[in-house]
PDB file of C-alpha atoms in Angstrom:
ATOM      1  CA  MET A 154     -18.948  41.953  -5.545  1.00 54.00           C
ATOM      2  CA  LYS A 155     -19.548  38.458  -4.207  1.00 51.00           C
ATOM      3  CA  ASN A 156     -18.888  36.969  -7.681  1.00 53.00           C
ATOM      4  CA  LEU A 157     -15.634  38.925  -7.899  1.00 47.00           C
ATOM      5  CA  ARG A 158     -14.409  37.509  -4.551  1.00 50.00           C
ATOM      6  CA  THR A 159     -15.384  33.996  -5.593  1.00 47.00           C
ATOM      7  CA  GLY A 160     -13.610  34.425  -8.933  1.00 45.00           C
ATOM      8  CA  ILE A 161     -10.450  35.709  -7.267  1.00 48.00           C
ATOM      9  CA  ALA A 162     -10.521  32.833  -4.738  1.00 45.00           C
ATOM     10  CA  VAL A 163     -10.893  30.294  -7.542  1.00 45.00           C
ATOM     11  CA  LEU A 164      -7.938  31.816  -9.432  1.00 47.00           C
ATOM     12  CA  VAL A 165      -5.669  32.253  -6.399  1.00 45.00           C
ATOM     13  CA  SER A 166      -6.340  28.904  -4.679  1.00 46.00           C
ATOM     14  CA  PRO A 167      -4.384  26.743  -7.182  1.00 49.00           C
ATOM     15  CA  LEU A 168      -1.458  29.173  -6.982  1.00 45.00           C
ATOM     16  CA  LEU A 169      -1.397  28.979  -3.191  1.00 46.00           C
ATOM     17  CA  ILE A 170      -1.595  25.201  -3.259  1.00 49.00           C
ATOM     18  CA  MET A 171       1.237  24.962  -5.785  1.00 49.00           C
ATOM     19  CA  ALA A 172       3.394  27.376  -3.769  1.00 46.00           C
ATOM     20  CA  ALA A 173       2.770  25.406  -0.584  1.00 47.00           C
ATOM     21  CA  CYS A 174       3.423  22.106  -2.333  1.00 45.00           C
ATOM     22  CA  SER A 175       6.750  23.257  -3.734  1.00 47.00           C
ATOM     23  CA  ASN A 176       7.944  23.832  -0.183  1.00 47.00           C
ATOM     24  CA  LYS A 177      10.848  21.579   0.757  1.00 59.00           C
ATOM     25  CA  ASP A 178       9.272  21.051   4.182  1.00 66.00           C
ATOM     26  CA  SER A 179       6.848  18.430   2.886  1.00 78.00           C
ATOM     27  CA  LYS A 180       6.506  15.374   5.069  1.00 92.00           C
ATOM     28  CA  TYR A 181       6.720  12.861   2.198  1.00 96.00           C
ATOM     29  CA  LYS A 182       9.125  12.053  -0.619  1.00 96.00           C
ATOM     30  CA  ASN A 183       8.168  10.080  -3.733  1.00 96.00           C
ATOM     31  CA  LEU A 184      10.579   7.117  -3.694  1.00 95.00           C
ATOM     32  CA  GLN A 185      10.652   6.766  -7.479  1.00 94.00           C
ATOM     33  CA  THR A 186      11.283  10.424  -8.371  1.00 94.00           C
ATOM     34  CA  GLY A 187      12.939  11.656  -5.171  1.00 94.00           C
ATOM     35  CA  GLU A 188      10.640  14.694  -5.231  1.00 93.00           C
ATOM     36  CA  ASN A 189       8.918  16.093  -2.163  1.00 94.00           C
ATOM     37  CA  VAL A 190       5.179  15.456  -2.369  1.00 95.00           C
ATOM     38  CA  TYR A 191       2.041  16.191  -0.441  1.00 94.00           C
ATOM     39  CA  ILE A 192       0.003  13.015  -0.195  1.00 94.00           C
ATOM     40  CA  ILE A 193      -3.770  12.902  -0.281  1.00 94.00           C
ATOM     41  CA  LYS A 194      -5.879   9.743  -0.355  1.00 92.00           C
ATOM     42  CA  SER A 195      -8.209   8.857  -3.204  1.00 91.00           C
ATOM     43  CA  GLU A 196     -11.685   7.459  -2.545  1.00 89.00           C
ATOM     44  CA  THR A 197     -10.177   3.959  -2.748  1.00 87.00           C
ATOM     45  CA  GLY A 198      -7.438   4.838  -0.249  1.00 87.00           C
ATOM     46  CA  GLN A 199      -4.609   5.085  -2.766  1.00 92.00           C
ATOM     47  CA  ALA A 200      -1.913   7.736  -2.232  1.00 94.00           C
ATOM     48  CA  ILE A 201      -2.131  10.625  -4.704  1.00 95.00           C
ATOM     49  CA  ASP A 202       0.325  13.487  -5.254  1.00 94.00           C
ATOM     50  CA  SER A 203      -1.865  16.522  -4.507  1.00 91.00           C
ATOM     51  CA  VAL A 204      -0.046  18.701  -7.065  1.00 91.00           C
ATOM     52  CA  SER A 205       0.110  16.392 -10.090  1.00 91.00           C
ATOM     53  CA  GLY A 206      -2.966  14.340  -9.184  1.00 92.00           C
ATOM     54  CA  LYS A 207      -1.039  11.163 -10.073  1.00 93.00           C
ATOM     55  CA  PRO A 208      -0.859   8.032  -7.913  1.00 94.00           C
ATOM     56  CA  VAL A 209       2.303   7.557  -5.843  1.00 96.00           C
ATOM     57  CA  GLU A 210       3.330   3.909  -5.649  1.00 95.00           C
ATOM     58  CA  PHE A 211       5.928   4.235  -2.873  1.00 96.00           C
ATOM     59  CA  TYR A 212       6.722   7.202  -0.672  1.00 96.00           C
ATOM     60  CA  VAL A 213       8.915   7.849   2.346  1.00 96.00           C
ATOM     61  CA  ASN A 214       7.756   9.620   5.485  1.00 95.00           C
ATOM     62  CA  THR A 215      10.701  11.987   6.006  1.00 94.00           C
ATOM     63  CA  GLU A 216      10.017  12.250   9.750  1.00 94.00           C
ATOM     64  CA  THR A 217       9.812   8.538  10.592  1.00 94.00           C
ATOM     65  CA  LYS A 218      11.905   7.268   7.636  1.00 95.00           C
ATOM     66  CA  ASP A 219       9.207   4.656   6.899  1.00 95.00           C
ATOM     67  CA  THR A 220       8.619   3.509   3.328  1.00 95.00           C
ATOM     68  CA  ILE A 221       4.903   3.301   2.568  1.00 94.00           C
ATOM     69  CA  TYR A 222       3.111   1.407  -0.205  1.00 92.00           C
ATOM     70  CA  GLY A 223       0.767   3.915  -1.839  1.00 93.00           C
ATOM     71  CA  GLU A 224      -1.874   1.359  -2.857  1.00 90.00           C
ATOM     72  CA  THR A 225      -2.651   0.376   0.744  1.00 87.00           C
ATOM     73  CA  GLY A 226      -0.866   2.788   3.082  1.00 89.00           C
ATOM     74  CA  VAL A 227       1.000  -0.137   4.665  1.00 88.00           C
ATOM     75  CA  VAL A 228       4.577   0.385   5.879  1.00 90.00           C
ATOM     76  CA  VAL A 229       6.855  -1.802   3.724  1.00 91.00           C
ATOM     77  CA  ASN A 230      10.279  -1.111   5.212  1.00 92.00           C
ATOM     78  CA  ASN A 231      12.893  -3.541   3.817  1.00 89.00           C
ATOM     79  CA  LYS A 232      10.286  -5.089   1.495  1.00 90.00           C
ATOM     80  CA  VAL A 233      10.979  -2.949  -1.576  1.00 93.00           C
ATOM     81  CA  ILE A 234      13.581  -3.672  -4.235  1.00 93.00           C
ATOM     82  CA  LYS A 235      14.943  -1.579  -7.063  1.00 93.00           C
ATOM     83  CA  THR A 236      14.980  -3.404 -10.400  1.00 93.00           C
ATOM     84  CA  ALA A 237      17.811  -3.188 -12.922  1.00 94.00           C
ATOM     85  CA  ASP A 238      15.841  -0.588 -14.893  1.00 93.00           C
ATOM     86  CA  GLY A 239      15.544   1.631 -11.788  1.00 92.00           C
ATOM     87  CA  VAL A 240      11.915   0.924 -10.893  1.00 93.00           C
ATOM     88  CA  TYR A 241      10.912   0.173  -7.293  1.00 94.00           C
ATOM     89  CA  LYS A 242       8.605  -2.765  -6.609  1.00 93.00           C
ATOM     90  CA  LEU A 243       7.511  -4.959  -3.725  1.00 89.00           C
ATOM     91  CA  ASP A 244       9.817  -7.893  -2.992  1.00 88.00           C
ATOM     92  CA  GLU A 245       7.195 -10.650  -2.890  1.00 81.00           C
ATOM     93  CA  SER A 246       9.646 -13.046  -1.214  1.00 80.00           C
ATOM     94  CA  LYS A 247       9.474 -10.861   1.925  1.00 80.00           C
ATOM     95  CA  PHE A 248       5.753 -11.450   2.404  1.00 74.00           C
ATOM     96  CA  LYS A 249       4.495 -14.590   4.057  1.00 71.00           C
ATOM     97  CA  THR A 250       1.423 -16.245   2.675  1.00 71.00           C
ATOM     98  CA  ASP A 251      -1.648 -16.727   4.860  1.00 66.00           C
ATOM     99  CA  VAL A 252      -0.795 -20.423   5.012  1.00 69.00           C
ATOM    100  CA  GLU A 253       2.760 -19.753   6.207  1.00 73.00           C
ATOM    101  CA  LYS A 254       1.480 -17.380   8.895  1.00 73.00           C
ATOM    102  CA  LEU A 255      -1.047 -19.966  10.021  1.00 70.00           C
ATOM    103  CA  LEU A 256       1.566 -22.724  10.202  1.00 71.00           C
ATOM    104  CA  GLU A 257       3.885 -20.519  12.266  1.00 73.00           C
ATOM    105  CA  SER A 258       1.124 -19.388  14.616  1.00 73.00           C
ATOM    106  CA  GLY A 259       1.595 -22.314  16.990  1.00 70.00           C
ATOM    107  CA  ASP A 260      -2.080 -23.291  16.706  1.00 72.00           C
ATOM    108  CA  ASP A 261      -3.083 -26.886  16.015  1.00 80.00           C
ATOM    109  CA  VAL A 262      -3.054 -26.889  12.212  1.00 79.00           C
ATOM    110  CA  LYS A 263      -3.689 -29.807   9.854  1.00 82.00           C
ATOM    111  CA  VAL A 264      -2.643 -29.512   6.219  1.00 81.00           C
ATOM    112  CA  LYS A 265      -3.563 -31.888   3.395  1.00 81.00           C
ATOM    113  CA  VAL A 266      -2.148 -31.409  -0.106  1.00 81.00           C
ATOM    114  CA  ASP A 267      -3.501 -33.256  -3.139  1.00 81.00           C
ATOM    115  CA  GLY A 268      -2.100 -31.962  -6.438  1.00 76.00           C
ATOM    116  CA  ASP A 269      -3.118 -28.304  -6.812  1.00 78.00           C
ATOM    117  CA  GLU A 270      -5.592 -28.577  -3.951  1.00 84.00           C
ATOM    118  CA  MET A 271      -4.691 -27.768  -0.349  1.00 82.00           C
ATOM    119  CA  LYS A 272      -6.947 -28.116   2.694  1.00 84.00           C
ATOM    120  CA  ILE A 273      -6.070 -26.544   6.011  1.00 83.00           C
ATOM    121  CA  LYS A 274      -7.967 -27.086   9.238  1.00 85.00           C
ATOM    122  CA  THR A 275      -7.548 -25.232  12.502  1.00 83.00           C
ATOM    123  CA  ASP A 276      -9.711 -25.135  15.611  1.00 82.00           C
ATOM    124  CA  ASP A 277     -11.749 -22.265  14.199  1.00 82.00           C
ATOM    125  CA  LYS A 278     -11.262 -22.331  10.388  1.00 82.00           C
ATOM    126  CA  LYS A 279     -11.286 -24.528   7.326  1.00 85.00           C
ATOM    127  CA  ILE A 280      -9.392 -23.222   4.314  1.00 84.00           C
ATOM    128  CA  LYS A 281      -9.489 -24.776   0.862  1.00 84.00           C
ATOM    129  CA  ILE A 282      -7.102 -23.567  -1.837  1.00 83.00           C
ATOM    130  CA  ASP A 283      -7.555 -24.933  -5.333  1.00 81.00           C
ATOM    131  CA  GLY A 284      -5.242 -23.245  -7.827  1.00 75.00           C
ATOM    132  CA  ASP A 285      -6.001 -19.518  -7.597  1.00 73.00           C
ATOM    133  CA  GLU A 286      -9.309 -20.060  -5.792  1.00 82.00           C
ATOM    134  CA  LYS A 287      -9.423 -19.773  -1.984  1.00 83.00           C
ATOM    135  CA  LYS A 288     -12.362 -20.508   0.316  1.00 84.00           C
ATOM    136  CA  VAL A 289     -12.426 -19.878   4.076  1.00 85.00           C
ATOM    137  CA  LYS A 290     -15.112 -21.207   6.416  1.00 87.00           C
ATOM    138  CA  ASP A 291     -15.450 -20.593  10.118  1.00 84.00           C
ATOM    139  CA  ARG A 292     -16.040 -23.729  12.127  1.00 74.00           C
TER     140      ARG A 292
END
């Protein structure tokens, strides 16, 4: 009898999940497809559509109207563009680099540029950027 209940639960559970997930009252909408989705997080923190099991790159919280980047869960309102081929992507020009944030912070910052190498010193940090390599040391 116990095996029968377990078997029925295993068979019915996916049907209940799919019925619940097809509900138009979902809190999230996949930006790319426009479909309502139920978001779960993977072990790495990436947004996953609970029905299809596929990653969701951008989704909109239908209650707050925030656009969220599925890789990180960060709100990216006004930082997403739609390409000519209809694909949404992050507008990199809307993100400030660490160096730009540091320079705008109002702290005493010294910057030295020599070719591809940049050295930045603040009261509490030393940052060295050489090409794609970045090193940060606390002072």
